[in-house]
Coordinates of C-alpha atoms and ligand atoms in Angstrom, one line a residue:
Chain A
X53 CA 138.9 82.6 94.4
X54 CA 135.2 81.9 94.4
X55 CA 133.9 83.8 97.4
X56 CA 131.4 86.5 96.8
X57 CA 131.9 88.0 100.3
X58 CA 135.0 87.8 102.5
X59 CA 135.1 89.4 106.0
X60 CA 138.5 89.4 107.5
X61 CA 139.1 90.2 111.1
X62 CA 136.9 93.2 111.4
X63 CA 136.5 95.3 114.5
X64 CA 133.5 97.6 114.8
X65 CA 133.1 100.5 117.3
X66 CA 129.9 102.5 117.8
X67 CA 130.0 106.1 118.8
X68 CA 133.8 105.8 118.9
X69 CA 133.4 104.1 122.3
X70 CA 131.5 100.8 122.3
X71 CA 133.4 98.0 120.6
X72 CA 130.9 95.4 119.3
X73 CA 132.9 93.3 116.8
X74 CA 136.3 91.9 117.9
X75 CA 138.0 90.3 115.0
X76 CA 135.2 88.6 113.1
X77 CA 135.9 86.7 109.9
X78 CA 133.6 84.8 107.6
X79 CA 133.3 83.8 103.9
X80 CA 130.3 83.4 101.7
X81 CA 131.0 81.3 98.5
X82 CA 129.3 82.3 95.3
X83 CA 125.8 80.9 95.1
X84 CA 125.8 79.4 98.6
X85 CA 123.6 79.8 101.6
X86 CA 125.6 80.6 104.7
X87 CA 124.1 80.9 108.2
X88 CA 125.4 83.3 110.8
X89 CA 123.9 82.3 114.1
X90 CA 124.1 83.8 117.6
X91 CA 122.0 85.0 120.5
X92 CA 120.7 88.5 121.2
X93 CA 123.4 91.2 121.1
X94 CA 126.1 88.9 119.7
X95 CA 126.7 91.4 116.9
X96 CA 125.0 89.7 113.9
X97 CA 123.1 92.8 112.7
X98 CA 126.2 94.9 113.2
X99 CA 128.1 92.5 111.0
X100 CA 125.6 92.9 108.2
X101 CA 125.6 96.7 108.6
X102 CA 129.3 96.8 108.4
X103 CA 129.1 95.1 105.0
X104 CA 126.3 97.1 103.6
X105 CA 127.6 100.5 104.8
X106 CA 124.6 101.3 106.8
X107 CA 126.8 101.3 109.9
X108 CA 127.8 104.9 109.3
X109 CA 124.1 106.0 109.7
X110 CA 124.3 104.8 113.3
X111 CA 127.7 106.4 114.0
X112 CA 129.4 103.0 113.8
X113 CA 132.8 102.5 112.2
X114 CA 134.9 99.5 111.0
X115 CA 138.2 100.3 112.8
X116 CA 140.2 97.3 111.7
X117 CA 140.1 94.4 109.2
X118 CA 138.8 94.2 105.6
X119 CA 135.6 93.4 103.8
X120 CA 135.7 92.3 100.2
X121 CA 132.7 91.9 97.9
X122 CA 133.6 90.0 94.6
X123 CA 137.2 90.4 95.5
X124 CA 137.1 94.2 95.9
X125 CA 137.6 96.0 99.2
X126 CA 134.4 97.9 100.3
X127 CA 136.1 100.7 102.3
X128 CA 134.4 104.1 102.0
X129 CA 131.8 103.0 99.4
X130 CA 128.4 104.7 99.8
X131 CA 125.6 102.2 100.6
X132 CA 123.6 102.9 97.4
X133 CA 126.6 102.1 95.2
X134 CA 127.0 98.7 96.9
X135 CA 123.4 97.9 96.3
X136 CA 123.8 98.8 92.7
X137 CA 126.8 96.4 92.4
X138 CA 124.7 93.5 93.7
X139 CA 124.8 93.5 97.4
X140 CA 121.4 93.6 99.0
X141 CA 120.7 94.0 102.7
X142 CA 117.3 93.0 104.0
X143 CA 117.3 94.7 107.3
X144 CA 116.1 93.4 110.7
X145 CA 112.4 94.1 111.2
X146 CA 111.8 94.1 107.4
X147 CA 111.6 97.9 107.2
X148 CA 109.0 98.1 104.5
X149 CA 107.9 101.6 103.6
X150 CA 104.6 101.5 105.4
X151 CA 102.9 104.5 103.7
X152 CA 103.8 103.3 100.3
X153 CA 101.8 100.6 98.5
X154 CA 103.2 97.1 97.9
X155 CA 104.0 97.9 94.3
X156 CA 105.6 101.3 95.2
X157 CA 107.8 99.4 97.6
X158 CA 109.0 97.4 94.6
X159 CA 109.4 100.5 92.5
X160 CA 111.7 101.9 95.3
X161 CA 113.8 98.9 94.9
X162 CA 114.3 99.5 91.2
X163 CA 116.8 102.2 92.2
X164 CA 119.1 99.2 92.9
X165 CA 119.2 98.8 89.1
X166 CA 120.4 102.3 88.3
X167 CA 123.3 102.3 85.9
X168 CA 122.9 98.6 85.1
X169 CA 122.6 97.4 81.5
X170 CA 119.6 95.2 82.3
X171 CA 117.8 97.9 84.2
X172 CA 114.9 97.9 81.6
X173 CA 113.0 94.9 82.8
X174 CA 111.9 95.5 86.3
X175 CA 110.9 92.0 87.3
X176 CA 107.7 92.7 89.2
X177 CA 106.2 89.6 87.7
X178 CA 109.0 87.5 89.1
X179 CA 108.2 88.8 92.6
X180 CA 104.5 88.1 92.2
X181 CA 105.3 84.6 91.0
X182 CA 107.3 83.8 94.1
X183 CA 104.7 85.6 96.3
X184 CA 101.2 85.4 94.8
X185 CA 99.8 87.0 98.0
X186 CA 101.7 90.2 97.2
X187 CA 100.0 90.3 93.7
X188 CA 96.6 90.4 95.3
X189 CA 97.7 93.2 97.6
X190 CA 99.8 95.2 95.2
X191 CA 97.7 98.4 95.6
X192 CA 97.4 98.1 99.4
X193 CA 99.6 100.1 101.8
X194 CA 102.5 98.0 103.0
X195 CA 101.8 99.1 106.6
X196 CA 98.5 97.1 106.5
X197 CA 100.2 93.8 105.5
X198 CA 100.6 91.1 108.1
X199 CA 104.1 90.4 109.4
X200 CA 104.6 87.4 107.1
X201 CA 103.5 89.4 104.1
X202 CA 105.8 92.2 105.0
X203 CA 108.7 89.7 105.1
X204 CA 107.6 88.5 101.7
X205 CA 107.7 92.1 100.5
X206 CA 111.1 92.7 102.0
X207 CA 112.3 89.6 100.0
X208 CA 110.5 90.8 97.0
X209 CA 112.4 94.1 97.0
X210 CA 115.6 92.1 97.2
X211 CA 114.5 90.1 94.1
X212 CA 113.8 93.3 92.2
X213 CA 117.5 94.3 92.7
X214 CA 118.7 91.0 91.2
X215 CA 121.7 90.9 93.6
X216 CA 124.5 88.4 93.7
X217 CA 124.3 88.3 97.5
X218 CA 121.3 88.9 99.8
X219 CA 122.0 89.4 103.4
X220 CA 118.9 88.5 105.4
X221 CA 118.6 89.7 108.9
X222 CA 116.3 87.4 111.0
X223 CA 113.6 86.7 108.5
X224 CA 111.9 84.5 111.1
X225 CA 111.4 87.3 113.6
X226 CA 107.9 87.3 115.1
X227 CA 106.5 84.8 112.6
X228 CA 104.5 81.7 113.4
X229 CA 106.5 78.4 112.8
X230 CA 104.4 77.4 109.8
X231 CA 105.1 80.8 108.1
X232 CA 108.8 80.5 109.0
X233 CA 109.0 77.3 107.1
X234 CA 107.2 78.7 104.1
X235 CA 109.5 81.7 104.0
X236 CA 112.7 79.6 104.4
X237 CA 111.5 77.3 101.6
X238 CA 111.2 80.4 99.3
X239 CA 114.6 81.6 100.4
X240 CA 116.1 78.2 99.4
X241 CA 114.2 78.4 96.1
X242 CA 115.5 81.9 95.3
X243 CA 119.0 80.6 96.0
X244 CA 118.5 77.6 93.8
X245 CA 116.6 79.2 90.9
X246 CA 118.3 82.6 90.8
X247 CA 121.8 81.5 91.9
X248 CA 121.8 84.2 94.5
X249 CA 124.2 83.7 97.5
X250 CA 122.6 84.3 100.8
X251 CA 124.1 85.2 104.1
X252 CA 121.4 84.3 106.6
X253 CA 121.4 85.8 110.0
X254 CA 119.2 84.0 112.5
X255 CA 118.6 83.0 116.1
X256 CA 116.6 80.0 114.9
X257 CA 119.4 77.6 114.2
X258 CA 117.4 74.6 113.3
X259 CA 115.6 76.0 110.2
X260 CA 118.7 77.9 109.2
X261 CA 121.0 75.0 109.2
X262 CA 118.4 73.0 107.3
X263 CA 118.8 75.2 104.2
X264 CA 122.4 76.5 104.7
X265 CA 125.5 74.6 103.5
X266 CA 127.8 76.2 106.0
X267 CA 127.3 77.9 109.3
X268 CA 129.0 80.2 111.7
X269 CA 128.1 80.8 115.3
X270 CA 129.1 84.0 116.9
X271 CA 129.2 85.4 120.4
X272 CA 130.4 88.7 121.8
X273 CA 131.6 90.0 118.5
X274 CA 133.5 87.0 117.1
X275 CA 133.0 83.6 115.6
X276 CA 133.2 80.9 118.2
X277 CA 132.5 77.8 116.0
X278 CA 132.0 77.2 112.3
X279 CA 131.6 74.3 109.9
X280 CA 129.5 72.7 107.2
X281 CA 125.8 72.7 108.2
X282 CA 125.6 68.9 108.7
X283 CA 128.6 68.9 111.0
X284 CA 127.2 71.8 113.0
X285 CA 123.9 70.1 113.3
X286 CA 125.6 67.0 114.6
X287 CA 127.9 68.9 117.0
X288 CA 126.9 68.2 120.5
X289 CA 127.5 71.6 121.9
X290 CA 125.5 73.2 119.1
X291 CA 122.8 70.7 119.5
X292 CA 122.6 71.5 123.2
X293 CA 122.9 75.2 123.2
X294 CA 121.5 76.3 119.8
X295 CA 119.2 73.5 118.7
X296 CA 117.7 72.9 122.1
X297 CA 118.2 69.1 121.8
X298 CA 119.9 67.1 124.6
X299 CA 121.4 69.0 127.5
X300 CA 120.8 68.4 131.2
X301 CA 118.6 71.2 132.4
X302 CA 117.4 72.6 129.1
X303 CA 118.5 76.0 130.3
X304 CA 119.8 78.3 127.6
X305 CA 123.5 78.9 128.1
X306 CA 126.0 80.4 125.8
X307 CA 128.8 78.6 124.0
X308 CA 131.4 80.6 126.0
X309 CA 129.9 79.2 129.2
X310 CA 130.4 75.7 127.9
X311 CA 134.0 76.4 127.4
X312 CA 134.3 77.7 130.9
X313 CA 132.5 74.7 132.2
X314 CA 134.8 72.3 130.3
X315 CA 137.8 74.2 131.5
X316 CA 136.5 74.0 135.0
X317 CA 136.0 70.3 134.6
X318 CA 139.5 69.9 133.4
X319 CA 140.9 71.7 136.4
X320 CA 138.8 69.6 138.8
X321 CA 139.9 66.3 137.4
Chain B
X288 CA 77.1 143.2 107.4
X289 CA 78.1 143.8 103.8
X290 CA 78.0 140.3 102.3
X291 CA 79.4 141.4 99.0
X292 CA 82.4 143.0 100.7
X293 CA 82.9 139.9 102.9
X294 CA 82.6 137.7 99.8
X295 CA 85.2 139.7 97.9
X296 CA 87.6 139.8 100.8
X297 CA 87.2 136.1 101.4
X298 CA 87.8 135.3 97.8
X299 CA 91.0 137.3 97.8
X300 CA 92.0 135.6 101.0
X301 CA 91.4 132.1 99.6
X302 CA 93.5 133.0 96.6
X303 CA 96.3 134.3 98.7
X304 CA 95.9 131.2 100.8
X305 CA 96.5 129.1 97.7
X306 CA 99.9 130.8 97.3
X307 CA 100.6 130.2 101.0
X308 CA 99.8 126.6 100.4
X309 CA 102.4 126.5 97.6
X310 CA 105.1 128.0 99.9
X311 CA 104.0 125.6 102.6
X312 CA 104.3 122.7 100.2
X313 CA 107.9 123.8 99.5
X314 CA 108.6 123.8 103.3
X315 CA 107.0 120.4 103.8
X316 CA 108.9 118.7 101.0
X317 CA 112.2 119.8 102.6
X318 CA 111.0 118.8 106.0
X319 CA 109.6 115.4 105.0
X320 CA 112.6 114.4 103.1
X321 CA 115.4 115.7 105.3
X322 CA 113.7 116.5 108.7
X323 CA 115.2 120.0 108.5
X324 CA 112.9 122.8 109.6
X325 CA 113.9 125.5 107.1
X326 CA 113.5 128.9 108.6
X327 CA 115.0 130.4 105.4
X328 CA 112.2 129.4 103.1
X329 CA 110.7 133.0 103.3
X330 CA 114.1 134.5 102.4
X331 CA 114.7 132.1 99.6
X332 CA 111.4 133.2 98.0
X333 CA 112.3 136.8 98.6
X334 CA 115.6 136.3 96.9
X335 CA 113.8 134.8 93.8
X336 CA 111.4 137.8 93.7
X337 CA 114.4 140.2 93.7
X338 CA 116.0 138.1 91.0
X339 CA 112.8 138.7 89.0
X340 CA 113.0 142.4 89.7
X341 CA 116.6 142.4 88.4
X342 CA 115.8 140.4 85.3
X343 CA 112.5 142.0 84.3
X344 CA 113.1 145.5 85.7
X345 CA 116.8 146.2 85.5
X346 CA 117.6 144.1 82.5
X347 CA 114.2 144.5 80.9
X348 CA 113.8 140.9 79.9
X349 CA 110.4 139.7 78.9
X350 CA 108.5 138.2 81.8
X351 CA 108.3 134.9 79.9
X352 CA 112.1 134.7 80.4
X353 CA 112.5 136.6 83.6
X354 CA 110.0 134.5 85.6
X355 CA 111.5 131.1 84.8
X356 CA 115.0 132.4 85.3
X357 CA 114.2 133.9 88.7
X358 CA 112.5 130.7 89.7
X359 CA 115.5 128.6 88.6
X360 CA 117.7 131.0 90.5
X361 CA 115.7 130.4 93.7
X362 CA 115.8 126.6 93.1
X363 CA 119.5 126.7 92.5
X364 CA 120.0 128.8 95.7
X365 CA 118.2 126.1 97.7
X366 CA 120.4 123.4 96.2
X367 CA 123.6 125.3 97.0
X368 CA 122.5 126.1 100.5
X369 CA 121.8 122.4 101.1
X370 CA 125.1 121.2 99.7
X371 CA 127.3 123.8 101.3
X372 CA 125.7 124.6 104.6
X373 CA 123.1 121.9 105.6
X374 CA 124.8 118.7 104.5
X375 CA 127.9 119.3 106.7
X376 CA 125.4 119.5 109.6
X377 CA 124.2 115.9 109.0
X378 CA 124.0 114.1 112.3
X379 CA 124.0 117.3 114.4
X380 CA 121.1 118.1 116.6
X381 CA 118.0 119.5 114.9
X382 CA 118.3 122.7 116.9
X383 CA 121.7 123.4 115.5
X384 CA 120.5 122.9 112.0
X385 CA 117.5 125.2 112.6
X386 CA 120.0 127.8 113.8
X387 CA 121.9 127.5 110.6
X388 CA 118.8 128.1 108.5
X389 CA 118.0 131.2 110.6
X390 CA 121.6 132.4 110.0
X391 CA 121.1 131.8 106.2
X392 CA 117.9 133.8 106.4
X393 CA 119.6 136.9 107.8
X394 CA 122.6 136.5 105.4
X395 CA 120.1 136.6 102.5
X396 CA 118.4 139.7 104.0
X397 CA 121.7 141.4 104.3
X398 CA 122.7 140.5 100.8
X399 CA 119.5 141.8 99.3
X400 CA 119.8 145.1 101.2
X401 CA 123.3 145.4 99.9
X402 CA 122.3 144.8 96.2
X403 CA 118.9 146.4 96.0
X404 CA 118.8 148.7 99.1
X405 CA 116.3 148.4 101.9
X406 CA 113.6 150.5 100.1
X407 CA 110.3 148.8 99.1
X408 CA 110.0 148.2 95.4
X409 CA 107.3 147.4 92.9
X410 CA 107.7 144.5 90.5
X411 CA 107.0 145.2 86.8
X412 CA 103.5 143.9 86.3
X413 CA 103.4 140.8 84.1
X414 CA 99.9 139.3 84.7
X415 CA 96.8 140.1 82.6
X416 CA 95.0 143.2 83.8
X417 CA 91.3 142.7 82.9
X418 CA 89.2 142.5 86.1
X419 CA 88.0 139.1 87.1
X420 CA 84.4 138.5 88.3
X421 CA 83.3 135.3 90.0
X422 CA 79.5 135.7 90.0
X423 CA 79.1 139.2 91.4
X424 CA 82.3 139.2 93.2
X425 CA 85.3 141.2 92.0
X426 CA 88.7 139.7 92.3
X427 CA 91.9 141.7 91.6
X428 CA 93.4 140.2 88.5
X429 CA 96.9 139.9 89.9
X430 CA 95.6 137.8 92.7
X431 CA 93.3 135.8 90.5
X432 CA 96.0 134.9 87.9
X433 CA 98.6 134.5 90.6
X434 CA 96.3 131.9 92.2
X435 CA 95.8 130.1 88.9
X436 CA 99.5 129.8 88.2
X437 CA 100.2 128.8 91.8
X438 CA 97.6 126.1 91.6
X439 CA 98.9 124.7 88.3
X440 CA 102.4 124.4 89.9
X441 CA 100.9 122.8 93.0
X442 CA 98.9 120.2 91.0
X443 CA 102.0 119.3 89.0
X444 CA 103.9 118.7 92.2
X445 CA 101.2 116.5 93.7
X446 CA 100.9 114.4 90.6
X447 CA 104.6 114.0 90.5
X448 CA 104.8 112.8 94.1
X449 CA 101.9 110.5 93.6
X450 CA 102.7 108.9 90.3
X451 CA 106.4 109.2 89.4
X452 CA 109.3 107.0 90.3
X453 CA 111.1 110.1 91.7
X454 CA 108.1 110.7 93.9
X455 CA 108.4 107.1 95.2
X456 CA 112.1 107.8 96.0
X457 CA 111.2 110.9 97.9
X458 CA 108.4 109.3 99.9
X459 CA 110.5 106.2 100.6
X460 CA 113.3 108.5 101.9
X461 CA 110.8 110.4 104.0
X462 CA 109.4 107.2 105.5
X463 CA 112.7 105.3 106.3
X464 CA 116.0 106.7 105.5
X465 CA 118.2 103.7 106.2
X466 CA 115.8 101.4 104.3
X467 CA 115.9 103.9 101.4
X468 CA 119.7 103.6 101.3
X469 CA 119.3 99.8 101.3
X470 CA 117.1 100.0 98.2
X471 CA 119.9 101.7 96.3
X472 CA 118.3 105.1 96.5
X473 CA 120.9 107.9 96.6
X474 CA 119.5 109.5 99.7
X475 CA 122.0 112.5 99.6
X476 CA 120.8 113.3 96.2
X477 CA 117.1 113.1 97.3
X478 CA 118.0 115.6 100.1
X479 CA 119.5 117.9 97.6
X480 CA 116.6 117.6 95.2
X481 CA 114.1 118.2 98.0
X482 CA 115.8 121.5 98.7
X483 CA 115.9 122.4 95.0
X484 CA 112.2 121.6 94.4
X485 CA 111.0 122.9 97.7
X486 CA 112.8 126.2 97.0
X487 CA 111.4 126.2 93.5
X488 CA 107.8 126.0 94.7
X489 CA 108.5 128.8 97.2
X490 CA 110.1 130.9 94.5
X491 CA 107.1 130.7 92.2
X492 CA 104.9 131.7 95.1
X493 CA 107.3 134.5 96.1
X494 CA 107.2 136.1 92.7
X495 CA 103.4 135.9 92.6
X496 CA 102.9 137.3 96.1
X497 CA 105.4 140.1 95.5
X498 CA 103.6 140.9 92.3
X499 CA 100.4 141.7 94.3
X500 CA 101.9 143.7 97.2
X501 CA 105.4 144.8 96.4
X502 CA 108.8 143.7 97.6
X503 CA 111.1 144.7 100.4
X504 CA 113.9 142.9 102.4
X505 CA 111.2 142.2 105.0
X506 CA 109.2 140.2 102.5
X507 CA 110.6 137.0 104.0
X508 CA 108.4 137.5 107.1
X509 CA 105.7 135.7 105.1
X510 CA 107.8 132.7 106.0
X511 CA 106.5 133.1 109.5
X512 CA 102.9 132.9 108.4
X513 CA 103.9 129.8 106.4
X514 CA 105.4 128.3 109.5
X515 CA 102.1 128.8 111.2
X516 CA 100.5 127.1 108.2
X517 CA 102.7 124.1 108.4
X518 CA 102.4 123.7 112.1
X519 CA 98.7 124.0 112.0
X520 CA 98.6 121.4 109.1
X521 CA 101.1 119.1 110.9
X522 CA 104.7 119.6 109.8
X523 CA 104.9 116.5 107.7
X524 CA 101.5 116.5 106.0
X525 CA 101.2 117.7 102.5
X526 CA 97.4 117.7 102.7
X527 CA 97.7 119.6 106.0
X528 CA 99.8 122.2 104.4
X529 CA 97.3 122.8 101.6
X530 CA 94.2 123.0 103.8
X531 CA 96.0 125.1 106.4
X532 CA 97.5 127.3 103.8
X533 CA 94.2 128.2 102.3
X534 CA 92.6 128.7 105.7
X535 CA 95.4 130.9 107.1
X536 CA 95.5 133.0 103.9
X537 CA 91.8 133.6 104.3
X538 CA 92.0 134.4 108.0
X539 CA 94.9 136.9 107.5
X540 CA 93.1 138.7 104.8
X541 CA 89.8 138.9 106.6
X542 CA 91.4 139.9 109.9
X543 CA 93.4 142.6 108.0
X544 CA 90.3 144.0 106.3
X545 CA 88.0 144.1 109.3
X546 CA 90.4 144.7 112.2
X547 CA 93.3 146.5 110.4
X548 CA 96.6 145.3 108.9
X549 CA 98.2 145.1 112.3
X550 CA 95.9 142.3 113.3
X551 CA 96.9 139.9 110.5
X552 CA 99.7 138.2 112.4
X553 CA 98.0 138.2 115.9
X554 CA 95.0 136.5 114.3
X555 CA 97.0 133.7 112.8
X556 CA 99.0 133.2 116.0
X557 CA 95.9 133.0 118.1
X558 CA 94.5 130.3 115.8
X559 CA 97.9 128.5 116.0
X560 CA 97.7 128.6 119.8
X561 CA 94.2 127.3 119.9
X562 CA 94.8 124.4 117.5
X563 CA 98.0 123.3 119.2
X564 CA 96.1 123.1 122.5
X565 CA 93.7 120.6 121.0
X566 CA 95.9 118.9 118.4
X567 CA 99.5 119.1 119.5
X568 CA 100.7 117.5 116.2
X569 CA 98.6 119.8 114.0
X570 CA 95.5 118.9 112.2
X571 CA 96.9 116.3 109.9
X572 CA 100.4 115.6 111.4
X573 CA 101.5 112.1 112.3
X574 CA 105.0 112.3 113.7
X575 CA 106.1 113.7 117.0
X576 CA 107.8 117.1 116.5
X577 CA 111.0 117.7 118.2
X578 CA 110.1 120.0 121.1
X579 CA 112.0 123.3 120.6
Ligands
ATP61 N1 123.7 102.0 117.1 C1 124.3 101.4 118.1 N2 124.9 102.2 119.0 C2 125.5 101.6 120.1 N3 125.5 100.3 120.3 C3 124.9 99.5 119.5 C4 124.2 100.0 118.3 N4 123.6 99.0 117.7 C5 123.9 97.9 118.3 N5 124.7 98.2 119.4 C6 125.2 97.2 120.4 O1 125.9 96.2 119.7 C7 125.7 95.0 120.2 C8 125.4 94.0 119.1 O2 124.1 94.5 118.5 P1 123.5 93.8 117.2 O3 122.3 94.5 116.9 O4 124.6 93.7 116.2 O5 123.2 92.3 117.8 P2 122.4 91.1 117.1 O6 123.3 89.9 117.2 O7 121.9 91.5 115.8 O8 121.3 90.9 118.2 P3 119.7 90.5 117.9 O9 119.7 89.1 117.7 O10 119.1 91.0 119.2 O11 119.3 91.3 116.7 C9 124.6 95.1 121.3 O12 125.2 95.1 122.5 C10 124.0 96.5 121.0 O13 123.7 97.0 122.2
MG62 MG1 120.1 91.9 115.1

């Protein structure tokens, strides 16, 4: 068994009333980059929060299914323990500590190393090597960084934690295309050089599938299509509805609608 | 106008204000980290002062032992309160949590009356007694030395927050709880430590204030002045707590000396009202305060 993360048929309910995930499953092999794609409100962030345990802070609950990290079930484990075991969640919107300096943000991330044997070396230099711009701004308040720099800092904090799996929630959010490419290149480098597996949540399917080896597409709380990245990139429906190539009217429609549409066609013929 | 008198009163007021600032700091630490408005802070410091009375008076320990023990007792009390009564309220409405702290405050008053009776008491004196002169101005030694000790504690706290790793964890938790969890910070532990160290600061101040004016189960009322201090300063601002603490301490003392003791509280509340009209979030506050 060489999966670092296995999600099996989970269902998630918020406030004991709103069901958001309906039997979602996915697997991240060790050292791989896996993309989880889907449109607004599909439940991507909810999936990541279920894994990292941050769901409980929002009164959400995994009501069915199982999540395993390195083969062990994650039920009822407090979030900070998971981080210390090597599972790092970079939340949507970067969430840097704005009134802390850049370096203090990195110091905060060293708590991920608590109780580990290799906790001595803190690895700030490694972060500054990947992100030289952060080195220049190390004494500056994180709140004054640009959006791109904040995303770098969020990735830097993940690097400090030396995790086995980084879950990245929409790193491209609100960034200019050039910067998105720069960030994704670094994500790919981190994966290659540090051997860290990455679960990449994105709406931007094109750049994600370019660096991922496998992709899942989710809608309405479950996976609707998955496959190796090249296959997904070549898949016509994916091309039309997620990559914005081909298609008749260029209107964004969901995968579910395609199915309806096909079904309707079948009936008609 | 007698400038010498005004100068001496002001000096004493500023020194008392320093101690208010220390109590306010205790309050703000708890508020910043956990977002709990702790109405019991005055009673926690009262409890610590009574512990000192028991250790130094009843058991005749040396002040060198009694003060640290009483301070630790106050800190421990804060930690226990958080763990047993505040933590189960996690996720409840802020008002509900405030009610719990008010309940704790009256339990502590009852407990103290039960053990030490409701009569006012004097603490055994433990500070040097030679009079202190600053220029020509006389300052009561209890106030002067109390101020110095209080400031030393305060400076240690500020340095710790600014420069230590634990200070980073506290500030990170204060700034974004979910993100702090995602860094591997044990947020529940930070909450508990915030109560422990907030109560510790208040306990130090409590013993020092009680040493100047005596102790009774109503001593915790000071907590109200401190609440004014932190609201004026902006609930979540440490700098605000310090500046406002010194200012309110001065104002109360001056109002008490010139207008009579019964004007101390009205004076502070009048200032509070005026400031809130112009600066609804306090002088230095940033966040929106839950409207009570
Ligand atoms: N704390 C919450 N309480 C109740 N409902 C929530 C909560 N968080 C999310 N939801 C709902 O769950 C659904 C999925 O939300 P989620 O944030 O997981 O989507 P997403 O795929 O990450 O979307 P986006 O791309 O916009 O970030 C949405 O309908 C949202 O309204
Ligand atoms: Mg999301």
